[in-house]
Short mmCIF file of C-alpha atoms in Angstrom, two decimals:
data_model
loop_
_atom_site.label_atom_id
_atom_site.label_comp_id
_atom_site.label_asym_id
_atom_site.label_seq_id
_atom_site.Cartn_x
_atom_site.Cartn_y
_atom_site.Cartn_z
CA MET X 1144 -13.97 -9.97 18.09
CA SER X 1145 -12.43 -8.35 20.08
CA ARG X 1146 -12.65 -5.08 21.02
CA ASP X 1147 -8.65 -4.52 21.98
CA VAL X 1148 -8.06 -5.43 19.03
CA LEU X 1149 -10.88 -2.69 17.11
CA LYS X 1150 -10.62 -0.21 19.31
CA SER X 1151 -6.75 -0.13 18.62
CA GLN X 1152 -7.60 0.20 14.69
CA ASP X 1153 -9.34 2.14 14.82
CA TRP X 1154 -7.58 4.53 16.08
CA PHE X 1155 -4.61 3.22 14.46
CA LEU X 1156 -6.53 3.95 10.55
CA ASN X 1157 -7.93 7.08 12.03
CA ALA X 1158 -4.69 8.43 12.46
CA ILE X 1159 -3.26 7.34 9.65
CA ARG X 1160 -6.37 9.10 7.17
CA SER X 1161 -6.68 12.02 8.90
CA ALA X 1162 -5.53 15.16 7.38
CA ASN X 1163 -4.38 16.89 10.14
CA VAL X 1164 -1.20 15.50 12.51
CA LYS X 1165 -2.63 14.84 16.03
CA SER X 1166 0.44 16.08 18.94
CA LYS X 1167 3.52 13.98 19.60
CA GLN X 1168 2.10 13.11 23.34
CA ILE X 1169 -0.90 12.02 21.94
CA TYR X 1170 1.26 9.26 19.08
CA ALA X 1171 3.32 8.61 21.90
CA LYS X 1172 0.48 7.89 24.32
CA LYS X 1173 0.23 4.49 21.91
CA ILE X 1174 2.58 4.15 20.10
CA ASN X 1175 6.40 3.05 21.45
CA GLN X 1176 9.70 5.59 20.20
CA THR X 1177 13.28 5.44 20.65
CA PRO X 1178 15.25 8.70 21.24
CA THR X 1179 16.29 8.74 17.68
CA PHE X 1180 12.80 7.62 15.65
CA ASN X 1181 10.27 9.43 17.38
CA ALA X 1182 5.83 7.67 17.63
CA SER X 1183 4.78 11.03 15.45
CA GLU X 1184 7.71 10.27 12.40
CA ARG X 1185 6.56 6.42 12.92
CA MET X 1186 3.14 7.81 12.03
CA GLY X 1187 4.17 9.57 9.20
CA ILE X 1188 5.15 6.98 7.67
CA TYR X 1189 1.79 5.26 7.96
CA ARG X 1190 0.30 8.18 6.54
CA ASN X 1191 2.50 9.52 3.59
CA ALA X 1192 2.48 5.63 2.46
CA TYR X 1193 -1.52 6.15 2.96
CA ARG X 1194 -2.05 8.82 0.30
CA ILE X 1195 1.00 8.39 -2.27
CA ARG X 1196 -0.34 4.47 -2.95
CA LEU X 1197 -3.70 5.80 -3.45
CA LYS X 1198 -2.68 9.33 -5.69
CA GLU X 1199 -0.57 6.55 -7.72
CA CYS X 1200 -3.04 4.79 -8.03
CA LEU X 1201 -5.11 7.37 -9.26
CA ALA X 1202 -2.93 8.59 -11.24
CA GLU X 1203 -1.83 5.55 -13.25
CA ASP X 1204 -5.70 4.71 -14.27
CA PHE X 1205 -6.30 7.93 -14.93
CA PRO X 1206 -2.76 9.77 -16.87
CA VAL X 1207 -4.59 11.44 -19.61
CA THR X 1208 -7.17 12.71 -17.36
CA ALA X 1209 -3.93 14.00 -14.75
CA LYS X 1210 -1.77 15.33 -17.86
CA LEU X 1211 -4.85 17.89 -19.26
CA MET X 1212 -5.87 18.55 -15.59
CA GLY X 1213 -1.90 19.37 -14.66
CA SER X 1214 -0.58 17.67 -11.61
CA LYS X 1215 -1.36 20.10 -8.81
CA LYS X 1216 -4.89 20.08 -9.67
CA PHE X 1217 -4.76 16.67 -9.80
CA ASP X 1218 -2.98 16.22 -6.28
CA ARG X 1219 -5.86 17.88 -4.68
CA ILE X 1220 -8.75 16.28 -6.35
CA SER X 1221 -6.93 13.27 -5.48
CA GLU X 1222 -6.96 13.64 -1.59
CA ASP X 1223 -10.51 15.32 -1.81
CA TYR X 1224 -11.45 11.88 -3.75
CA ILE X 1225 -8.82 10.21 -1.12
CA ARG X 1226 -10.81 11.57 1.59
CA LEU X 1227 -14.19 11.41 0.72
CA ARG X 1228 -14.54 8.34 -0.97
CA PRO X 1229 -12.08 6.58 0.73
CA SER X 1230 -11.66 2.50 -0.60
CA ARG X 1231 -13.75 -0.22 0.81
CA TYR X 1232 -12.27 -2.58 -1.85
CA SER X 1233 -10.00 -5.46 -1.38
CA SER X 1234 -8.36 -4.45 -3.96
CA LEU X 1235 -6.05 -1.49 -5.35
CA VAL X 1236 -7.61 -2.37 -8.89
CA ASP X 1237 -10.50 -1.18 -8.50
CA PHE X 1238 -10.40 1.87 -6.36
CA GLY X 1239 -10.66 4.43 -9.05
CA GLU X 1240 -14.38 3.13 -9.75
CA ASN X 1241 -15.97 6.63 -8.98
CA PHE X 1242 -13.29 8.97 -9.53
CA ALA X 1243 -15.01 9.47 -13.03
CA LYS X 1244 -18.72 10.27 -11.28
CA PHE X 1245 -16.65 12.70 -8.40
CA LEU X 1246 -15.18 14.98 -11.44
CA ARG X 1247 -18.64 15.22 -12.41
CA ASN X 1248 -19.74 16.20 -9.65
CA LYS X 1249 -17.49 19.33 -9.18
CA ARG X 1250 -19.22 21.83 -10.58
CA ALA X 1251 -16.79 24.03 -11.88
CA LEU X 1252 -14.37 21.35 -13.25
CA SER X 1253 -14.86 21.03 -17.04
CA LYS X 1254 -17.09 18.48 -18.19
CA ILE X 1255 -14.28 17.51 -20.43
CA PHE X 1256 -12.07 15.66 -17.11
CA SER X 1257 -15.03 13.96 -16.50
CA GLU X 1258 -15.47 12.04 -19.97
CA LEU X 1259 -12.22 11.13 -20.37
CA ALA X 1260 -11.74 10.00 -17.06
CA ASP X 1261 -14.73 7.89 -17.94
CA TYR X 1262 -13.08 6.65 -21.43
CA GLU X 1263 -9.90 6.00 -19.34
CA TRP X 1264 -11.92 3.63 -16.90
CA ALA X 1265 -13.56 2.12 -19.62
CA ILE X 1266 -9.93 0.93 -20.73
CA ILE X 1267 -9.14 -0.72 -17.68
CA ASP X 1268 -12.52 -1.89 -17.39
CA CYS X 1269 -12.36 -3.73 -21.05
CA ARG X 1270 -9.49 -5.98 -20.08
CA PHE X 1271 -11.51 -7.44 -17.33
CA THR X 1272 -14.34 -8.01 -19.63
CA GLU X 1273 -16.13 -11.65 -20.30
CA ASN X 1274 -14.69 -12.96 -23.54
CA ARG X 1275 -17.11 -13.24 -26.81
CA PRO X 1276 -19.43 -16.48 -26.48
CA LYS X 1277 -19.06 -19.31 -27.94
CA ASN X 1278 -21.80 -21.12 -31.05
CA LEU X 1279 -21.96 -18.13 -32.52
CA LEU X 1280 -24.18 -18.31 -35.95
CA LYS X 1281 -22.75 -17.97 -38.84
CA PRO X 1282 -24.43 -15.37 -41.61
CA ASP X 1283 -25.30 -18.12 -43.78
CA GLN X 1284 -26.73 -19.79 -40.88
CA LEU X 1285 -29.31 -16.75 -40.46
CA ALA X 1286 -31.63 -17.64 -43.42
CA GLU X 1287 -32.50 -21.09 -42.58
CA LEU X 1288 -33.92 -18.98 -38.85
CA SER X 1289 -36.43 -17.24 -37.60
CA PRO X 1290 -36.15 -13.78 -36.69
CA GLU X 1291 -37.76 -14.90 -33.11
CA GLU X 1292 -35.16 -17.07 -33.12
CA ILE X 1293 -31.91 -14.89 -33.77
CA MET X 1294 -30.77 -12.95 -30.57
CA VAL X 1295 -28.82 -9.46 -31.79
CA GLU X 1296 -26.12 -9.43 -28.97
CA ARG X 1297 -23.27 -6.13 -28.53
CA ASP X 1298 -20.29 -7.86 -27.87
CA PRO X 1299 -19.30 -7.92 -23.82
CA SER X 1300 -16.43 -6.09 -24.43
CA VAL X 1301 -17.88 -3.06 -26.01
CA PHE X 1302 -18.23 0.09 -23.34
CA ALA X 1303 -20.40 2.86 -26.04
CA MET X 1304 -20.51 6.54 -24.26
CA GLU X 1305 -21.37 9.93 -25.21
CA SER X 1306 -19.19 12.95 -25.30
CA SER X 1307 -19.28 16.87 -26.61
CA TRP X 1308 -15.03 16.12 -26.87
CA PRO X 1309 -12.97 14.68 -29.40
CA LEU X 1310 -11.38 12.58 -26.08
CA ILE X 1311 -9.78 10.19 -28.79
CA GLN X 1312 -7.65 13.23 -30.29
CA VAL X 1313 -7.10 14.00 -27.24
CA TRP X 1314 -6.36 10.52 -25.64
CA ARG X 1315 -3.81 9.66 -28.21
CA LYS X 1316 -2.80 13.39 -28.09
CA LYS X 1317 -1.86 13.00 -24.64
CA ARG X 1318 -0.07 9.75 -24.48
CA GLN X 1319 1.95 10.65 -27.20
CA LEU X 1320 0.37 7.34 -29.52
CA PRO X 1321 1.77 8.00 -32.69
CA LYS X 1322 -0.69 9.31 -34.79
CA LYS X 1323 -3.79 7.80 -36.57
CA LYS X 1324 -4.99 9.11 -39.92
CA SER X 1325 -8.49 10.02 -39.70
CA PHE X 1326 -10.67 10.67 -42.61
CA LEU X 1327 -13.50 13.94 -42.20
CA ILE X 1328 -16.07 15.12 -44.19
CA VAL X 1329 -18.28 17.66 -44.34
CA HIS X 1330 -20.87 18.13 -46.86
CA ARG X 1331 -24.98 19.58 -46.33
CA ARG X 1332 -28.37 18.17 -45.34
CA ASP X 1333 -30.82 20.37 -46.94
CA ARG X 1334 -29.57 23.52 -45.16
CA SER X 1335 -27.45 22.31 -42.15
CA ILE X 1336 -24.10 21.53 -42.19
CA GLN X 1337 -23.05 18.36 -41.49
CA PHE X 1338 -19.57 17.07 -40.10
CA CYS X 1339 -18.60 13.58 -40.45
CA SER X 1340 -15.67 11.19 -39.82
CA LEU X 1341 -15.13 8.15 -43.03
CA ASP X 1342 -13.60 4.73 -42.32
CA ALA X 1343 -10.34 4.51 -45.27
CA HIS X 1344 -12.23 2.55 -47.67
CA ALA X 1345 -15.32 5.21 -47.76
CA TYR X 1346 -12.88 7.98 -47.46
CA LYS X 1347 -10.70 6.84 -51.23
CA ILE X 1348 -14.64 6.18 -52.93
CA VAL X 1349 -15.53 9.61 -51.68
CA SER X 1350 -12.32 11.26 -52.85
CA TYR X 1351 -12.59 9.56 -55.67
CA LEU X 1352 -15.80 11.01 -57.34
CA THR X 1353 -14.55 14.20 -57.74
CA GLN X 1354 -16.70 14.14 -61.12
CA PRO X 1355 -19.47 11.87 -62.56
CA THR X 1356 -18.43 8.01 -62.93
CA SER X 1357 -20.55 4.98 -64.29
CA LEU X 1358 -20.85 2.45 -62.01
CA ILE X 1359 -19.26 0.31 -64.61
CA ALA X 1360 -15.86 2.47 -64.88
CA VAL X 1361 -16.15 2.83 -60.55
CA LEU X 1362 -16.57 -0.57 -60.18
CA SER X 1363 -13.67 -1.46 -62.33
CA ASP X 1364 -11.02 1.23 -61.77
CA LYS X 1365 -7.36 -0.14 -59.88
CA THR X 1366 -7.71 1.91 -57.08
CA PHE X 1367 -10.20 -0.51 -55.42
CA LYS X 1368 -8.46 -3.33 -56.65
CA ASN X 1369 -8.08 -4.63 -52.94
CA PHE X 1370 -12.10 -3.20 -52.56
CA ASP X 1371 -13.87 -7.60 -51.69
CA ALA X 1372 -17.43 -7.22 -52.48
CA LYS X 1373 -18.43 -7.15 -48.76
CA ILE X 1374 -16.20 -3.43 -48.10
CA TRP X 1375 -17.87 -2.17 -51.10
CA ASN X 1376 -21.15 -3.29 -50.60
CA ARG X 1377 -21.00 -2.33 -46.55
CA THR X 1378 -18.85 0.46 -47.54
CA PHE X 1379 -21.37 2.21 -50.84
CA LYS X 1380 -24.60 1.12 -48.49
CA THR X 1381 -23.34 3.55 -45.51
CA LEU X 1382 -22.65 6.39 -48.24
CA VAL X 1383 -25.50 6.43 -49.84
CA LYS X 1384 -28.07 6.02 -46.69
CA ASN X 1385 -26.05 9.01 -45.33
CA GLU X 1386 -27.37 11.11 -48.25
CA ILE X 1387 -23.29 11.12 -49.98
CA VAL X 1388 -22.82 9.01 -52.38
CA PHE X 1389 -26.12 9.06 -55.02
CA TYR X 1390 -27.24 7.14 -57.54
CA ARG X 1391 -28.67 8.64 -60.85
CA HIS X 1392 -29.80 7.35 -64.06
CA LYS X 1393 -27.10 8.33 -66.85
CA ASN X 1394 -29.97 10.12 -69.10
CA PHE X 1395 -31.14 12.32 -66.08
CA SER X 1396 -29.47 15.20 -66.36
CA ILE X 1397 -28.60 16.81 -62.55
CA LEU X 1398 -29.71 19.70 -63.30
CA MET P 779 3.28 -28.82 10.60
CA ARG P 780 5.87 -28.64 7.15
CA ASN P 781 3.22 -29.59 4.72
CA THR P 782 5.14 -27.60 1.77
CA PRO P 783 7.45 -29.69 -0.66
CA TYR P 784 10.56 -28.36 -0.40
CA LEU P 785 11.10 -26.67 -4.18
CA GLY P 786 14.66 -24.76 -3.50
CA PHE P 787 15.40 -21.47 -5.29
CA GLY P 788 12.28 -19.08 -6.86
CA LEU P 789 11.90 -15.37 -7.49
CA GLY P 790 8.67 -13.39 -6.75
CA LEU P 791 7.30 -13.10 -10.60
CA ARG P 792 6.33 -9.28 -12.10
CA ASN P 793 4.99 -8.40 -15.34
CA PRO P 794 7.99 -7.33 -16.87
CA HIS P 795 9.83 -10.26 -16.57
CA TYR P 796 6.81 -12.57 -17.92
CA LYS P 797 8.27 -12.60 -21.48
CA ASP P 798 11.73 -14.13 -19.91
CA VAL P 799 9.22 -16.64 -18.61
CA LEU P 800 7.46 -17.23 -21.42
CA LYS P 801 10.02 -17.81 -24.02
CA GLY P 802 13.01 -19.12 -22.29
CA THR P 803 13.81 -21.40 -19.73
CA PRO P 804 15.35 -19.47 -17.06
CA LYS P 805 17.63 -21.37 -14.38
CA VAL P 806 14.05 -20.79 -11.54
CA ASP P 807 12.69 -23.39 -9.56
CA TRP P 808 10.10 -21.90 -8.76
CA LEU P 809 7.82 -18.81 -8.98
CA GLU P 810 5.88 -16.73 -6.95
CA VAL P 811 3.19 -14.40 -8.44
CA ILE P 812 0.53 -11.81 -5.78
CA SER P 813 -3.44 -13.73 -6.16
CA GLU P 814 -4.93 -10.14 -6.34
CA ASN P 815 -2.77 -9.60 -9.56
CA PHE P 816 -5.34 -12.13 -10.68
CA LEU P 817 -8.32 -11.40 -9.24
CA GLY P 818 -9.46 -9.03 -11.61
CA ARG P 819 -11.61 -6.56 -11.17
CA GLU P 820 -14.82 -6.88 -8.41
CA ASN P 821 -17.65 -8.34 -10.80
CA LEU P 822 -15.53 -8.84 -13.74
CA THR P 823 -13.36 -11.36 -14.98
CA ALA P 824 -9.76 -11.91 -13.74
CA GLY P 825 -8.22 -10.34 -17.25
CA PRO P 826 -6.17 -11.44 -19.28
CA GLY P 827 -3.10 -11.26 -16.86
CA LEU P 828 -4.21 -15.58 -16.24
CA ASP P 829 -4.25 -17.07 -18.92
CA ARG P 830 -0.38 -16.19 -19.28
CA LEU P 831 0.33 -17.55 -15.34
CA LEU P 832 -1.19 -20.97 -16.70
CA GLU P 833 1.04 -20.57 -19.52
CA ILE P 834 3.49 -19.92 -16.90
CA ARG P 835 2.65 -23.11 -14.84
CA GLU P 836 2.79 -25.39 -16.87
CA LYS P 837 7.06 -24.25 -17.11
CA TYR P 838 7.89 -23.93 -13.45
CA PRO P 839 5.60 -24.74 -10.62
CA ILE P 840 3.42 -21.00 -8.94
CA VAL P 841 3.01 -19.70 -5.35
CA LEU P 842 0.11 -17.55 -4.46
CA HIS P 843 0.97 -14.67 -2.38
CA GLY P 844 -1.63 -12.60 -1.49
CA VAL P 845 -2.00 -9.08 0.01
CA SER P 846 -5.33 -8.78 1.12
CA LEU P 847 -6.91 -11.62 3.38
CA SER P 848 -6.15 -8.99 7.03
CA ILE P 849 -5.97 -11.29 9.09
CA GLY P 850 -5.27 -9.46 11.46
CA SER P 851 -8.45 -6.76 11.14
CA ALA P 852 -11.36 -6.54 13.62
CA ASP P 853 -14.28 -7.19 10.63
CA PRO P 854 -15.33 -9.39 9.97
CA LEU P 855 -13.70 -11.66 7.61
CA ASN P 856 -14.32 -11.07 3.42
CA LYS P 857 -15.88 -13.58 2.72
CA LYS P 858 -17.01 -12.16 -1.20
CA TYR P 859 -12.86 -12.29 -1.22
CA MET P 860 -12.16 -15.33 0.20
CA LYS P 861 -14.48 -17.02 -2.32
CA ARG P 862 -12.89 -14.74 -4.91
CA VAL P 863 -9.11 -16.48 -3.65
CA LYS P 864 -10.44 -19.35 -3.48
CA ASP P 865 -11.90 -19.99 -6.84
CA LEU P 866 -8.07 -18.55 -8.21
CA TYR P 867 -6.56 -21.50 -5.78
CA GLU P 868 -8.46 -24.26 -8.09
CA VAL P 869 -7.82 -22.50 -11.64
CA VAL P 870 -3.59 -22.28 -10.54
CA LYS P 871 -2.99 -25.30 -8.37
CA PRO P 872 -0.96 -23.58 -6.75
CA VAL P 873 2.15 -25.38 -4.64
CA TRP P 874 1.14 -22.76 -1.55
CA VAL P 875 -0.75 -19.97 -0.63
CA SER P 876 0.54 -17.33 1.77
CA ASP P 877 -0.67 -13.86 3.10
CA HIS P 878 0.78 -11.63 5.34
CA LEU P 879 0.20 -11.70 9.51
CA CYS P 880 -1.43 -7.69 9.19
CA TRP P 881 -4.61 -5.65 8.88
CA THR P 882 -5.14 -3.44 6.49
CA GLY P 883 -8.42 -1.48 6.96
CA VAL P 884 -11.39 -2.09 9.63
CA HIS P 885 -14.63 -0.88 9.24
CA GLY P 886 -14.43 -1.67 6.18
CA LEU P 887 -12.28 0.43 4.80
CA ASN P 888 -9.12 -0.62 3.26
CA ALA P 889 -5.92 1.10 2.81
CA HIS P 890 -3.93 -1.16 1.53
CA ASP P 891 -1.01 -1.44 3.23
CA LEU P 892 0.46 -4.09 5.90
CA LEU P 893 -0.36 -2.28 9.06
CA PRO P 894 0.72 -3.62 12.60
CA ILE P 895 -0.54 -5.29 14.87
CA PRO P 896 -1.17 -4.35 18.94
CA TYR P 897 0.83 -8.36 19.99
CA THR P 898 -1.21 -9.11 22.83
CA LYS P 899 -3.04 -12.06 24.26
CA SER P 900 -6.68 -10.53 22.55
CA ALA P 901 -5.15 -10.19 19.58
CA ILE P 902 -3.82 -14.06 18.96
CA ARG P 903 -7.26 -15.20 19.95
CA HIS P 904 -8.93 -13.09 17.96
CA ILE P 905 -6.31 -13.74 14.68
CA VAL P 906 -5.88 -18.08 15.49
CA GLY P 907 -9.20 -18.39 14.98
CA ARG P 908 -9.58 -16.46 12.36
CA VAL P 909 -6.87 -18.13 10.37
CA LYS P 910 -8.04 -21.70 11.42
CA ALA P 911 -11.64 -20.75 9.45
CA VAL P 912 -9.82 -19.92 6.15
CA GLN P 913 -7.88 -22.53 6.14
CA ASP P 914 -10.96 -24.76 6.70
CA PHE P 915 -12.49 -22.97 4.25
CA TYR P 916 -9.20 -23.32 1.74
CA GLY P 917 -9.19 -27.03 2.63
CA ARG P 918 -5.24 -25.99 3.24
CA GLN P 919 -2.51 -24.59 5.49
CA ILE P 920 -1.91 -20.70 4.63
CA LEU P 921 1.47 -20.06 4.92
CA LEU P 922 1.93 -16.34 7.11
CA GLU P 923 4.22 -13.51 6.28
CA ASN P 924 5.79 -11.15 9.15
CA VAL P 925 5.52 -8.36 7.59
CA SER P 926 8.01 -5.18 7.98
CA SER P 927 7.12 -2.10 10.55
CA TYR P 928 7.27 1.25 11.74
CA ALA P 929 5.46 1.09 13.99
CA GLU P 930 4.57 -1.02 17.61
CA PHE P 931 1.96 -0.95 19.64
CA SER P 932 2.34 -0.06 23.43
CA GLU P 933 -0.15 -2.09 24.60
CA SER P 934 1.70 -5.10 23.21
CA THR P 935 2.25 -7.48 25.86
CA TYR P 936 4.55 -9.86 23.44
CA THR P 937 7.44 -9.55 21.21
CA GLU P 938 7.01 -10.40 17.60
CA TRP P 939 8.61 -13.49 17.29
CA GLU P 940 6.37 -15.01 20.45
CA PHE P 941 3.56 -12.93 18.93
CA LEU P 942 4.08 -14.78 15.26
CA ALA P 943 4.86 -18.26 16.82
CA GLU P 944 2.32 -18.17 18.55
CA VAL P 945 -0.33 -17.31 16.45
CA ALA P 946 1.25 -19.88 14.04
CA ASP P 947 1.05 -23.05 16.23
CA LYS P 948 -1.99 -22.54 17.93
CA SER P 949 -3.62 -22.08 14.20
CA ASP P 950 -1.24 -24.80 12.96
CA SER P 951 -0.92 -22.56 9.73
CA GLY P 952 2.92 -22.17 8.01
CA ILE P 953 5.21 -19.38 8.10
CA LEU P 954 6.80 -17.27 5.02
CA LEU P 955 9.54 -15.28 6.50
CA ASP P 956 10.69 -12.49 5.29
CA VAL P 957 14.47 -11.92 6.53
CA ASN P 958 14.34 -8.47 5.80
CA ASN P 959 11.22 -7.53 7.03
CA VAL P 960 13.16 -9.10 11.00
CA TYR P 961 16.42 -6.83 9.89
CA VAL P 962 13.67 -3.68 8.90
CA SER P 963 12.02 -3.88 11.71
CA SER P 964 14.62 -5.49 14.22
CA PHE P 965 16.50 -1.63 13.12
CA ASN P 966 13.40 0.52 13.38
CA HIS P 967 12.68 -1.37 16.79
CA GLY P 968 16.00 -1.93 18.70
CA PHE P 969 15.75 -5.52 19.16
CA ASP P 970 18.33 -8.17 18.19
CA PRO P 971 17.63 -9.68 15.31
CA TYR P 972 19.19 -12.69 15.60
CA GLN P 973 17.35 -12.95 19.01
CA TYR P 974 14.15 -13.21 16.93
CA LEU P 975 15.06 -16.08 14.66
CA LYS P 976 15.88 -18.74 16.93
CA ASN P 977 12.99 -18.31 19.28
CA LEU P 978 10.93 -18.66 16.14
CA PRO P 979 9.28 -22.46 15.61
CA HIS P 980 11.77 -23.57 13.27
CA ASP P 981 10.01 -26.07 11.40
CA ARG P 982 7.05 -23.55 10.99
CA ILE P 983 9.29 -22.00 8.74
CA GLN P 984 8.34 -23.00 4.74
CA GLN P 985 9.34 -19.97 2.83
CA ILE P 986 11.57 -17.30 2.91
CA HIS P 987 11.77 -14.20 0.90
CA LEU P 988 14.54 -11.81 0.89
CA ALA P 989 14.56 -8.87 -0.26
CA GLY P 990 15.98 -4.96 -0.52
CA HIS P 991 15.00 -1.34 0.75
CA THR P 992 15.53 2.23 1.85
CA ASN P 993 18.48 3.28 4.54
CA LYS P 994 17.14 6.89 5.87
CA GLY P 995 19.60 6.81 8.54
CA ARG P 996 17.76 6.68 11.11
CA TYR P 997 15.36 4.40 10.16
CA LEU P 998 14.26 1.59 7.37
CA ILE P 999 11.85 1.01 4.65
CA ASP P 1000 10.55 -2.30 2.61
CA THR P 1001 10.36 -0.83 -0.51
CA HIS P 1002 11.23 -3.92 -1.97
CA ASP P 1003 13.90 -1.88 -4.82
CA HIS P 1004 17.77 -2.32 -4.09
CA PRO P 1005 19.00 -5.48 -3.50
CA VAL P 1006 19.11 -7.37 -1.02
CA VAL P 1007 21.94 -6.01 1.52
CA GLU P 1008 25.29 -7.74 3.48
CA LYS P 1009 23.09 -7.73 6.23
CA VAL P 1010 20.23 -10.01 5.52
CA TRP P 1011 22.12 -12.65 4.13
CA GLN P 1012 24.92 -12.64 6.75
CA LEU P 1013 20.64 -13.40 8.59
CA TYR P 1014 19.59 -16.21 5.99
CA GLU P 1015 22.91 -17.66 6.02
CA TRP P 1016 22.71 -18.21 10.31
CA LEU P 1017 19.16 -19.58 9.97
CA LEU P 1018 20.18 -21.88 7.08
CA GLN P 1019 22.85 -23.16 9.94
CA GLU P 1020 19.69 -23.36 12.29
CA ILE P 1021 17.22 -24.74 10.17
CA GLY P 1022 18.64 -26.99 7.52
CA PRO P 1023 17.53 -25.03 3.21
CA ARG P 1024 14.26 -23.70 3.06
CA ASN P 1025 12.47 -22.59 -0.06
CA THR P 1026 13.99 -19.10 -1.26
CA MET P 1027 12.88 -16.46 -2.57
CA ILE P 1028 13.67 -13.29 -3.88
CA GLU P 1029 11.09 -10.33 -3.98
CA ARG P 1030 11.83 -7.02 -6.08
CA ASP P 1031 9.03 -4.78 -5.84
CA ASP P 1032 10.34 -1.58 -7.82
CA HIS P 1033 13.42 -1.08 -10.08
CA ILE P 1034 12.85 -4.05 -11.48
CA PRO P 1035 16.31 -5.14 -12.78
CA PRO P 1036 16.72 -7.16 -16.13
CA PHE P 1037 15.71 -11.12 -14.90
CA GLU P 1038 18.81 -12.16 -15.43
CA GLU P 1039 20.09 -10.10 -12.40
CA LEU P 1040 17.52 -11.26 -10.57
CA VAL P 1041 18.58 -14.83 -11.35
CA ALA P 1042 22.82 -14.36 -10.14
CA GLU P 1043 21.03 -12.61 -6.63
CA LEU P 1044 19.38 -16.27 -6.13
CA ASP P 1045 22.55 -18.19 -7.38
CA ARG P 1046 24.23 -16.29 -4.08
CA ALA P 1047 21.43 -18.22 -1.57
CA ARG P 1048 21.55 -20.99 -4.16
CA ALA P 1049 26.05 -21.22 -3.04
CA LEU P 1050 25.03 -20.17 0.69
CA VAL P 1051 23.30 -23.43 0.29
CA LYS P 1052 25.98 -25.76 -1.27
CA ARG P 1053 28.60 -24.24 1.25
CA GLN P 1054 26.39 -25.64 3.32
CA LYS P 1055 25.69 -29.14 3.31
CA ARG P 1056 28.75 -29.58 2.25
CA THR P 1057 30.38 -27.96 5.80
CA ALA P 1058 27.19 -29.83 6.92
#
């Protein structure tokens, strides 16, 4: 390692990372200048490029967080992040890795921003995850094996996260993506009011059952002609389990 | 000395043009891509882009161009990064590989910029050792590209071309000569670009980059967002007369025009080589 090279690079990197512009004389000692292009301006190009490049990278990786926060605030927070968490990555693609955590630690900032940043980072991470392994068990093979022999795994691309905010809706709205229809229900379990979203199949069943209907009538109704047995069983099972739909004998009155 | 085959005229392949290349058979002889775009995230995979690149490789020779080797840095070589790059070389099998004669950071920090080196004897010694180590690790020669610069260290005792020539000769590496970068730096530092080109070891020049820049009046910024300017074409033509045809490529990183527009710009380079062959 060359000490001279280290010394020069140490100075140069500090000069472009520093928030304070040094005096023109200091730059002129280290950097050649011409009458029309002084050393301070020359270093200014590198200083600006350093900040702009990293800020653009954050804005590209967290577009909705930036939009929701507002450009001024996002710019200020990006400056802080660049100063306090300078890049140690070989590629820019990793620079935003700690941004959500950084936002989480800012107490004055609403948690929606860090959660949204987590969500946006998961979208980036997702692209780079392993593919699903090959040679997976098919459902009919399960019966031939004992539970000890069967492994249950989550797909490598799944990122699970908890949120107190409607992140997906916010993200879609701010990205101005076409609105996806959502299906929601409100119901009561004992004395507690419940809210939940349903998939399209479940919603179709729930909205169809405006009055008690015999199972045979439901099964033969043309409304459900596109439901295959798998969808039907899975959906019904979930609705029953969540106490949204129930079975009763036709001879027993509900009262 | 010259280890790379002559493939002709290429383009720097960027995201908006993948479809053009995958669907059609545009008139380019080879394509250069940025290695880092296919390394993926640290500790994760290369991502979906690599599959597309491998599909393109079936149609065109691929050249890999890195931006993060930081060969001039005072830090130790980043072995983890080099291992990922080497793995990529094994998958993509590029015809040749390159990076920049610069540093991108020190003390483990990365400015993600191509920063200028002090042109001193100790820097040459330092870099030559590193280039040799990199070439040994990759098991192949690398090409080093001259970067455009806005600042020169006052401690420099070599000119940029002397420095580049000595590093290339002593480390037995190739030169990727960016003619636009020569022009930008000559304007910013006030040297003669023809003197630069004349004094390089010509047999080490294995690839040429052509690109555009932004004119700020008192200085030029290497933005790669404009067509190649007339003065850079003149330098290229002069260079062709001096050294003969070399693998030549147009680079555009911003304000990327339709693919055909870049192919048309590349045709100008083809025409210059044809004309030169006729007059030779």
